[in-house]
PDB file of C-alpha atoms in Angstrom:
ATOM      1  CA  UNK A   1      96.748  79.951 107.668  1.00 96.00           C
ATOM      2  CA  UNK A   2     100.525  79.392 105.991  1.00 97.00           C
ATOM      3  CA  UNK A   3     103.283  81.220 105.237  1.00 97.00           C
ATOM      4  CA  UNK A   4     104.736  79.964 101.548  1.00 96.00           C
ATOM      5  CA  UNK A   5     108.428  81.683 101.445  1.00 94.00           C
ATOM      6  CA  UNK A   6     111.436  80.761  98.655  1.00 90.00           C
ATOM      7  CA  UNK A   7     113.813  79.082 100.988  1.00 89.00           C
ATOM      8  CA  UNK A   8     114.563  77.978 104.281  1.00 91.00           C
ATOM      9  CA  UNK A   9     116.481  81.048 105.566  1.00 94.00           C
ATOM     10  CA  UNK A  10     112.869  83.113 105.594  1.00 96.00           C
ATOM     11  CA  UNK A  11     110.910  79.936 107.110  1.00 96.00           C
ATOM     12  CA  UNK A  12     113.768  80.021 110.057  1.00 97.00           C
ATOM     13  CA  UNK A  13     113.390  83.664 110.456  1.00 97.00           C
ATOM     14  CA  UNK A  14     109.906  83.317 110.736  1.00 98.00           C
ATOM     15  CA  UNK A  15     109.498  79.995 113.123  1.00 97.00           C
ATOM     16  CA  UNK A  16     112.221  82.664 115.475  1.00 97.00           C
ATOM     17  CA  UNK A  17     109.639  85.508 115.112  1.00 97.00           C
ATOM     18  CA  UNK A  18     107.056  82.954 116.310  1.00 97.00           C
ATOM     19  CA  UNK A  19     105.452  82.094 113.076  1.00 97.00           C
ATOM     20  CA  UNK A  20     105.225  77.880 113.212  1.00 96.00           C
ATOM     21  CA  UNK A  21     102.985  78.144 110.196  1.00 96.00           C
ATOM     22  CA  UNK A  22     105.530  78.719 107.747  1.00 96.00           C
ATOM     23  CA  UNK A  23     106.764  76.728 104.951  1.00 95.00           C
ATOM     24  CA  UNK A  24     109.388  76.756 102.070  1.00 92.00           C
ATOM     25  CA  UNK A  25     108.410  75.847  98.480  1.00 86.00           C
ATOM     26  CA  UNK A  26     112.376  76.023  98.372  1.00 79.00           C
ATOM     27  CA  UNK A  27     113.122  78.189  95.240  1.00 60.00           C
ATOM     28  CA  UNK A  28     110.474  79.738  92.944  1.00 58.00           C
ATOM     29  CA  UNK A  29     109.278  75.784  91.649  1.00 77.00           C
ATOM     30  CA  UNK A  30     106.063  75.454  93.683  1.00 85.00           C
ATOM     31  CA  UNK A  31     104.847  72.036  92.685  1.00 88.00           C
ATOM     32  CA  UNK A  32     101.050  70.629  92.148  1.00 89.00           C
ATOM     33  CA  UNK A  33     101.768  68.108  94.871  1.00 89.00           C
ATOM     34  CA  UNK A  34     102.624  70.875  97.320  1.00 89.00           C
ATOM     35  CA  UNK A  35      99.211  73.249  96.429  1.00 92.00           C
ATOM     36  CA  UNK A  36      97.369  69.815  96.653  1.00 91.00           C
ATOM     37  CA  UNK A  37      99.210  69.345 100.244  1.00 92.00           C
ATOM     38  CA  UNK A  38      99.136  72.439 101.391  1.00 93.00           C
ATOM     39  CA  UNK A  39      95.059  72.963 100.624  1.00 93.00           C
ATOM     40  CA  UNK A  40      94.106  70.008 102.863  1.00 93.00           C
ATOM     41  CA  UNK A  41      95.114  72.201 105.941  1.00 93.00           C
ATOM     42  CA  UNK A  42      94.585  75.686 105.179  1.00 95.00           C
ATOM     43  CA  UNK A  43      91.676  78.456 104.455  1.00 95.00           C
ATOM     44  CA  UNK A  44      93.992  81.726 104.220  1.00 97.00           C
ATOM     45  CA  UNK A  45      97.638  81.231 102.111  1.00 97.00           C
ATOM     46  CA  UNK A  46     100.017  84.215 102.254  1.00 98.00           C
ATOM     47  CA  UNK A  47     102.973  84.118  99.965  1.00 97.00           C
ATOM     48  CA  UNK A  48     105.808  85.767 101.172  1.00 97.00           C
ATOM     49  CA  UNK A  49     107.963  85.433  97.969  1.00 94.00           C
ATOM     50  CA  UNK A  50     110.971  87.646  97.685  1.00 94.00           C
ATOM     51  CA  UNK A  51     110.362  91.590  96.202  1.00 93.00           C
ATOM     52  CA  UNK A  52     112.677  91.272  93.485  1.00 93.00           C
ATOM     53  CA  UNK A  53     111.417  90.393  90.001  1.00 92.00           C
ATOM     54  CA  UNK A  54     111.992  86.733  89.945  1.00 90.00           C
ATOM     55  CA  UNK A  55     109.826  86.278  93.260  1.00 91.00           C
ATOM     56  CA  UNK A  56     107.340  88.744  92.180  1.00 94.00           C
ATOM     57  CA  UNK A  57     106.908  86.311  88.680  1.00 92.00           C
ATOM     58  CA  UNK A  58     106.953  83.118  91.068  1.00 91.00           C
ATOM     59  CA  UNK A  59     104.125  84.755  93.513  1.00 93.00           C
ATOM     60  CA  UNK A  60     102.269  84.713  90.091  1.00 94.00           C
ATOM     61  CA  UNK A  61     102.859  81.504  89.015  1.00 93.00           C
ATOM     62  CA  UNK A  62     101.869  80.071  92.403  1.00 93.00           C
ATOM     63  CA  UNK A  63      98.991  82.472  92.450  1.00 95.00           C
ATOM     64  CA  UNK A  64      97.599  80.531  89.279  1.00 93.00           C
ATOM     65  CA  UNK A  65      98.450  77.734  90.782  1.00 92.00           C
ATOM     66  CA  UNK A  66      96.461  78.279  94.051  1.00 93.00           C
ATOM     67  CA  UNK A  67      93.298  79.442  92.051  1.00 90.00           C
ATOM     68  CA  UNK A  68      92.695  75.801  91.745  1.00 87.00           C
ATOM     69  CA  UNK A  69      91.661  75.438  95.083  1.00 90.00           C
ATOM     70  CA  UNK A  70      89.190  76.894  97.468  1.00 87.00           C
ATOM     71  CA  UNK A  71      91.508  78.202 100.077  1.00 91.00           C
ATOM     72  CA  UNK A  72      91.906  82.596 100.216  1.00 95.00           C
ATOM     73  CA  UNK A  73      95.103  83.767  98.706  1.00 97.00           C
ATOM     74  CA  UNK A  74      96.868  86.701 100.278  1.00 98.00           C
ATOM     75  CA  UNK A  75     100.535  88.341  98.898  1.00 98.00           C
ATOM     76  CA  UNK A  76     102.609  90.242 101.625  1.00 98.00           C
ATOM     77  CA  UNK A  77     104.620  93.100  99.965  1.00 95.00           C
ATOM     78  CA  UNK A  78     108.367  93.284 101.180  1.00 96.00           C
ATOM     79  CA  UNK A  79     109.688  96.460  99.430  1.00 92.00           C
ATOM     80  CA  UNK A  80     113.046  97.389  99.583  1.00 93.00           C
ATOM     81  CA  UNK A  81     113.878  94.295 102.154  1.00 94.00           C
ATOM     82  CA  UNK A  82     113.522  91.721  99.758  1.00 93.00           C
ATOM     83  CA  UNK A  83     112.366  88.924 101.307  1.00 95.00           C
ATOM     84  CA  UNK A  84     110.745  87.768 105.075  1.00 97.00           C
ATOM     85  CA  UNK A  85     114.080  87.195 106.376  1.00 97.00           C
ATOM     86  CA  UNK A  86     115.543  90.841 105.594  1.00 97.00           C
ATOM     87  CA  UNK A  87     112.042  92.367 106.767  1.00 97.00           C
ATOM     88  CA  UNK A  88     111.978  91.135 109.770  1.00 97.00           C
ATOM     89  CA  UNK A  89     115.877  91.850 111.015  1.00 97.00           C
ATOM     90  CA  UNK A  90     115.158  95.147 109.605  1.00 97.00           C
ATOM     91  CA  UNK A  91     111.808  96.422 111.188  1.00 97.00           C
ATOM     92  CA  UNK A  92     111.155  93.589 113.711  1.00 97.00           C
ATOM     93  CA  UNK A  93     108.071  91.510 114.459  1.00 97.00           C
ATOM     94  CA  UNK A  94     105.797  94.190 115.367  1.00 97.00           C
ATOM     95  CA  UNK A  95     106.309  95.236 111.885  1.00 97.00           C
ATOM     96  CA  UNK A  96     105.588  92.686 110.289  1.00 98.00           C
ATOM     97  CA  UNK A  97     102.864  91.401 112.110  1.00 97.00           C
ATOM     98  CA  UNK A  98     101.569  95.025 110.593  1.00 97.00           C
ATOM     99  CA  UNK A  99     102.191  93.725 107.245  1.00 97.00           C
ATOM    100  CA  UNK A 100     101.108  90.163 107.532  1.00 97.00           C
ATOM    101  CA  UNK A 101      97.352  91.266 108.835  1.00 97.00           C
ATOM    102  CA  UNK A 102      97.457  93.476 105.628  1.00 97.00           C
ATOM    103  CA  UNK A 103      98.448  91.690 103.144  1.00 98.00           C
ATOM    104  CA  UNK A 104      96.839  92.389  99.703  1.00 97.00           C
ATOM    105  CA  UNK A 105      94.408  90.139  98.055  1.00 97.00           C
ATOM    106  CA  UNK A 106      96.027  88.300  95.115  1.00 97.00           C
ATOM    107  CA  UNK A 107      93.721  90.415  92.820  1.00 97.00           C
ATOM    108  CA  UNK A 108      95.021  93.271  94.389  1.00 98.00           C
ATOM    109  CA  UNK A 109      99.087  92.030  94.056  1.00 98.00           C
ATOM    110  CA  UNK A 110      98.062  91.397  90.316  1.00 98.00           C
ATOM    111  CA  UNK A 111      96.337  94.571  89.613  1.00 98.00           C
ATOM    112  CA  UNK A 112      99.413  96.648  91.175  1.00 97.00           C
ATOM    113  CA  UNK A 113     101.622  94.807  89.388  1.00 97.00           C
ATOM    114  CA  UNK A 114      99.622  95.562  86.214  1.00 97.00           C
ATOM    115  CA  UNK A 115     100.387  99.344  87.906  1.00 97.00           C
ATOM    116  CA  UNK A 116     103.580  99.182  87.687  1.00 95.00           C
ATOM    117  CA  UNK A 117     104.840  97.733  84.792  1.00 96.00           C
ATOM    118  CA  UNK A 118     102.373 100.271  82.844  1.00 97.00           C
ATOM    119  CA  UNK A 119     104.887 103.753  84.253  1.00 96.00           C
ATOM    120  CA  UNK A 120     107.027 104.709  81.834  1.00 95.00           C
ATOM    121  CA  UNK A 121     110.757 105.425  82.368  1.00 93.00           C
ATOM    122  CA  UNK A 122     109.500 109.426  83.455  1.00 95.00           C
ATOM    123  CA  UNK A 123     107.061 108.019  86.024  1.00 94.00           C
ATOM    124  CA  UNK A 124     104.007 108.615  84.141  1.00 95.00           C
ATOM    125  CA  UNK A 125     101.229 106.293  84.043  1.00 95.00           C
ATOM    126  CA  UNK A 126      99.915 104.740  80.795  1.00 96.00           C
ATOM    127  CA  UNK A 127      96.148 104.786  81.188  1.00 95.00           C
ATOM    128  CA  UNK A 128      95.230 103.014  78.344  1.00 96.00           C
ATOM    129  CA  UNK A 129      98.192  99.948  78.783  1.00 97.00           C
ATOM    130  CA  UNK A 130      96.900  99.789  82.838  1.00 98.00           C
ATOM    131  CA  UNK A 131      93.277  99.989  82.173  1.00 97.00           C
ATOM    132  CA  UNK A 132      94.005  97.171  79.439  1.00 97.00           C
ATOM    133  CA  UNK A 133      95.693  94.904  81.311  1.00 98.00           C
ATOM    134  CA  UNK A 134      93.220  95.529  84.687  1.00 98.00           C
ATOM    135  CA  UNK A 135      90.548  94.433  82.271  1.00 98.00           C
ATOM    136  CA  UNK A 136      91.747  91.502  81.264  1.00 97.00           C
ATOM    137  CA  UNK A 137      92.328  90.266  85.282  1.00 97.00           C
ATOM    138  CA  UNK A 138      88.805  91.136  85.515  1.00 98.00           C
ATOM    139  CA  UNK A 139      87.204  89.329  83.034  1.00 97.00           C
ATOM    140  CA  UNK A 140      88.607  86.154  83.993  1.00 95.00           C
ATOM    141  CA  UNK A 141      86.631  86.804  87.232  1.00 95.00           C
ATOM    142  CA  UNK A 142      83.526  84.361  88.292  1.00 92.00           C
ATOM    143  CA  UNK A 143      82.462  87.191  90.736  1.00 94.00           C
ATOM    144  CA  UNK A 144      79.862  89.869  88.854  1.00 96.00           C
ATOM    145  CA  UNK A 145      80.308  91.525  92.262  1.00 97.00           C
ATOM    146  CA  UNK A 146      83.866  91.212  92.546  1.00 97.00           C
ATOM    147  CA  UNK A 147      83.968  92.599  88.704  1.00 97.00           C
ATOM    148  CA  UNK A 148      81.798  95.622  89.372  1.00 96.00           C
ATOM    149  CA  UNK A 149      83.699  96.571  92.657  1.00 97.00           C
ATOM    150  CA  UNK A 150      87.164  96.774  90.832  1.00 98.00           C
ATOM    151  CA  UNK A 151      85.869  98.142  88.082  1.00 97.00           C
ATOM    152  CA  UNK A 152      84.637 100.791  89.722  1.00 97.00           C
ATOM    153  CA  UNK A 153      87.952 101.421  91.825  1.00 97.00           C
ATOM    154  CA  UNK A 154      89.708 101.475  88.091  1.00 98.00           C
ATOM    155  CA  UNK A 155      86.884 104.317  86.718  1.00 97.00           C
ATOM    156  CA  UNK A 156      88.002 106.246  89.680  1.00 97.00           C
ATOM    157  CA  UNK A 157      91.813 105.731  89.227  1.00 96.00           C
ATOM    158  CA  UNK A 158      91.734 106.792  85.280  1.00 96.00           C
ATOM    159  CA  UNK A 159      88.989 109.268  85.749  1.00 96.00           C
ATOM    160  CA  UNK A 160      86.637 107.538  83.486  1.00 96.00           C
ATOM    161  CA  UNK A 161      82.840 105.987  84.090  1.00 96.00           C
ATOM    162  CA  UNK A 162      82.728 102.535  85.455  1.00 94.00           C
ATOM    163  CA  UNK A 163      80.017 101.745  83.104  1.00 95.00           C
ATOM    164  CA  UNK A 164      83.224 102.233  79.953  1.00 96.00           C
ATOM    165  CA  UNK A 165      85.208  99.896  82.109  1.00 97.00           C
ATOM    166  CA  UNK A 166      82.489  97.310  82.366  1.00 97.00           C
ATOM    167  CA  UNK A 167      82.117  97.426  79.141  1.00 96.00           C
ATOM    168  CA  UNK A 168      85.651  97.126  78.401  1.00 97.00           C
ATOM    169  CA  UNK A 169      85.460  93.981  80.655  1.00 97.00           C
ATOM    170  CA  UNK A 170      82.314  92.200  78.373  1.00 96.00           C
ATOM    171  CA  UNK A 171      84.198  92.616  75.356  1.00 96.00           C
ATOM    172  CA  UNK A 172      87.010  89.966  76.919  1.00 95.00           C
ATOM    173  CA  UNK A 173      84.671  87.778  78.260  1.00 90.00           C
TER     174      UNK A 173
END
């Protein structure tokens, strides 16, 4: 397993908090040579990119960039503390050893990002905007399994049959 952080003020928090496995792509530029690097030694990559919009963008550039390669792709979720630095002066290790052993899949990152930028400015969600958009991550999936189990967590969100959603899906593919 690694840690993939912005900078080298969250890789020093972390190496304090006991986490050796950390690394800094330094900035939001992850680079070919680095995913090429970094997938000789690891099965499981978490990116611990800061919560704010710019690292939320970079966790889905590297994302795209990690697909390449066989290795499991994890995204930890910071909130309101920004970054790994923040969260861990904040809540402590315990805490975010809670967070790092749940960390979402990067389907999962993508698909509540697709979430949230589909609520409007009164909080309401757009179905048809979210259930576009969730379609489209799926149909770029290889998995038939992994593309019948989301869909049917997305028929379930929007209240609609999973069978619509699938075929929602085939029409991208």
């Amino acid at each position: 397993e690694i840690i993939v952080c912005e900078g080298y003020m969250d890789v020093m928090a972390l190496y304090q908090a006991g986490y050796k496995n950390s690394v800094a792509s330094l900035g939001t530029a992850l680079t070919e040579k680095q995913v090429r690097l970094i997938d000789r030694y690891v099965k499981t990559i978490f990116l611990a990119y800061d919560s704010d919009r710019a690292g939320k963008e970079a966790a889905l550039r590297a994302i795209e960039m990690f697909s390449k390669v066989k290795a499991e792709i994890k995204v930890l979720n910071f909130g309101d503390a920004k970054d790994p630095d923040n969260y861990l002066k904040m809540y402590g290790k315990e805490r975010f050893e809670a967070l790092y052993r749940e960390a979402e899949s990067e389907l999962d990152f993508r698909i509540n990002l697709a979430r949230d930028s589909s609520i409007d400015q009164f909080g309401n969600l757009s179905i048809n905007d979210f259930s576009d958009k969730v379609c489209n991550i799926l149909s770029k999936l290889e998995s038939q399994v992994m593309i019948e189990l989301y869909a049917k967590k997305l028929a379930e969100e929007i209240s609609v049959s999973y069978k619509t959603v699938l075929y929602d899906i085939a029409k991208r593919q």
